[in-house]
Amino acid sequence: MLLDLTRYRQPQSSFARTFQPEDVVGEGDAYEIVAPCELAFEVYKDKDRFRLEGRVKSELELLCSRCLEAFRLPVDTAFDLRYLPSSEAASASDHKVPDDDLETSYYREGQIDLNELMREQFYLALPMKPLCRIDCRGLCVQCGTNLNSGSCGCAPAWEDPRLAPLRELRQTHES
Ligand SMILES: [Zn+2]
Ligand SMILES: [Zn+2]
């Protein structure tokens, strides 16, 4: 959805709306949106500058990087974003952007793309290494059994190379 900035004439206004996943989803996203997206924010207007401060809440489905099973990640993230007209983007270097921590974006034709805003927040909320649970045991490297849901008869094939010298030491000691 595009937010029409021309409708915001007051220094401060509120916006709240819930979007269905299919209205927000984008192509090539690394996640699936599996719950309605609750978006709420305040719009602060200063001439042609806008600041959007609020939260977005939803639930994403990701693949576990260890066992490859899908799992759900609840997301509830706060944002505080500054928007300047795109005409200022070109002169951004010599234009004095206020010296604070707000992230600056540019809007075009008096509109801000709220789907883009939400997807950006989801993207920022993604873990570097998605895990279905912190102690996910992953898949057996030999037979592919999901070790969270069962065990297999394979002998442990993998040995920590750091332990090999220790084992040799023990063998020479025993012989
Ligand atoms: Zn897992
Ligand atoms: Zn196995």
XYZ file of C-alpha atoms and ligand atoms in Angstrom:
177
model
C 0.000 0.000 0.000
C 1.148 3.524 -0.783
C 0.823 6.127 1.944
C -0.427 9.376 0.412
C 1.532 12.078 2.239
C -0.608 14.899 0.883
C -3.347 13.719 3.252
C -1.145 14.448 6.237
C -1.292 18.164 6.936
C -1.018 18.151 10.714
C 2.339 18.144 12.497
C 1.383 14.773 13.980
C -1.092 12.084 12.918
C -1.620 8.418 13.650
C -1.854 5.515 11.245
C -2.854 1.941 12.064
C -3.846 -0.855 9.761
C -3.628 -4.608 9.400
C -2.534 -6.089 6.083
C -2.969 -9.612 4.783
C 0.251 -11.478 3.975
C -0.536 -11.672 0.245
C -0.725 -7.868 0.078
C 2.733 -7.416 1.554
C 4.775 -10.305 0.166
C 7.427 -9.548 -2.414
C 9.202 -11.660 -4.980
C 12.318 -13.452 -3.849
C 11.817 -12.876 -0.137
C 13.851 -15.229 2.055
C 10.804 -15.833 4.257
C 7.093 -16.371 4.024
C 4.640 -14.132 5.852
C 2.218 -16.426 7.686
C 0.178 -14.016 9.831
C -1.538 -10.661 9.256
C 0.861 -7.713 9.437
C -0.141 -5.199 12.074
C 1.320 -1.819 11.241
C 0.935 1.234 13.494
C 2.890 4.463 13.516
C 2.867 8.183 14.119
C 3.475 10.508 11.200
C 5.450 13.619 12.106
C 5.431 16.295 9.437
C 7.881 19.170 9.134
C 7.168 20.954 5.807
C 8.196 18.370 3.191
C 9.992 16.143 5.681
C 8.285 13.237 7.362
C 9.176 10.953 10.191
C 7.427 7.613 10.733
C 7.765 6.107 14.162
C 5.989 2.912 15.119
C 5.920 -0.865 15.092
C 5.148 -3.727 12.777
C 4.060 -7.100 14.051
C 3.623 -10.379 12.202
C 4.925 -13.912 11.951
C 7.396 -15.205 9.396
C 8.116 -18.729 8.272
C 11.762 -19.584 7.723
C 13.764 -22.713 7.018
C 16.040 -23.967 9.778
C 19.625 -23.829 8.579
C 20.432 -27.117 10.349
C 17.477 -29.474 9.913
C 15.856 -27.666 6.937
C 12.403 -27.813 8.556
C 10.142 -24.781 8.316
C 9.544 -22.915 11.544
C 7.742 -19.758 12.621
C 9.423 -16.642 13.865
C 7.218 -14.049 15.597
C 8.304 -10.527 14.678
C 7.484 -7.378 16.605
C 9.843 -4.632 15.608
C 10.037 -0.907 16.243
C 11.149 1.577 13.603
C 11.897 5.280 13.443
C 12.461 6.459 9.891
C 12.960 9.812 8.262
C 11.701 10.512 4.751
C 12.840 13.415 2.585
C 11.554 14.266 -0.890
C 13.542 12.468 -3.584
C 14.534 15.863 -5.032
C 16.849 16.186 -2.049
C 18.562 12.850 -2.689
C 20.879 14.256 -5.360
C 22.063 17.067 -3.150
C 22.220 14.888 -0.030
C 25.981 15.216 0.274
C 26.024 19.008 0.457
C 22.597 19.140 2.029
C 22.796 19.075 5.767
C 21.009 15.970 6.953
C 20.213 16.323 10.653
C 22.879 14.710 12.767
C 21.015 11.944 14.572
C 20.597 8.190 14.339
C 17.494 8.141 12.187
C 17.666 6.240 8.968
C 16.941 8.478 5.989
C 14.903 7.390 2.982
C 13.463 9.356 0.101
C 9.879 9.455 -1.068
C 8.583 10.087 -4.572
C 5.464 11.806 -5.808
C 4.229 12.399 -2.289
C 4.022 8.697 -1.458
C 5.709 6.206 0.813
C 5.535 2.500 -0.024
C 4.400 0.830 3.191
C 4.877 -2.698 1.845
C 8.498 -1.859 1.242
C 8.763 -0.425 4.744
C 7.351 -3.592 6.330
C 9.443 -5.964 4.224
C 12.553 -3.994 5.119
C 11.726 -4.347 8.814
C 11.141 -8.100 8.398
C 14.428 -8.427 6.588
C 16.218 -6.629 9.423
C 14.572 -8.970 11.934
C 15.882 -12.126 10.247
C 18.516 -14.028 12.214
C 21.918 -14.500 10.560
C 21.588 -18.246 11.018
C 17.932 -19.286 11.337
C 17.414 -22.154 13.797
C 14.096 -23.860 14.608
C 15.338 -24.032 18.185
C 18.608 -23.153 19.825
C 19.639 -26.791 20.311
C 18.461 -28.103 16.929
C 20.364 -31.352 16.322
C 20.159 -31.129 12.547
C 20.305 -33.966 10.045
C 22.472 -37.075 10.103
C 25.158 -36.390 7.507
C 25.031 -40.025 6.376
C 21.352 -40.966 6.109
C 19.615 -37.600 6.399
C 17.467 -38.552 9.401
C 16.193 -35.518 11.272
C 17.903 -36.056 14.617
C 15.323 -33.873 16.396
C 12.595 -36.426 15.762
C 14.549 -39.675 15.914
C 17.909 -41.361 15.901
C 19.489 -43.524 13.261
C 21.872 -46.456 13.314
C 24.749 -44.619 11.681
C 28.039 -44.507 13.508
C 29.143 -40.961 14.182
C 31.160 -40.208 11.076
C 32.407 -36.860 12.015
C 35.217 -36.366 14.419
C 36.430 -33.068 15.692
C 39.846 -32.631 14.030
C 41.010 -30.744 17.095
C 40.635 -33.932 19.136
C 42.709 -36.147 16.805
C 46.116 -35.326 18.372
C 44.628 -36.092 21.765
C 43.473 -39.513 20.572
C 46.884 -40.345 19.098
C 48.461 -39.385 22.362
C 46.133 -41.745 24.175
C 46.874 -44.597 21.749
C 50.647 -44.333 22.118
C 50.147 -44.229 25.832
C 48.064 -47.423 25.801
C 50.458 -49.456 23.603
Zn 16.232 -27.213 13.038
Zn 22.064 -41.670 10.045
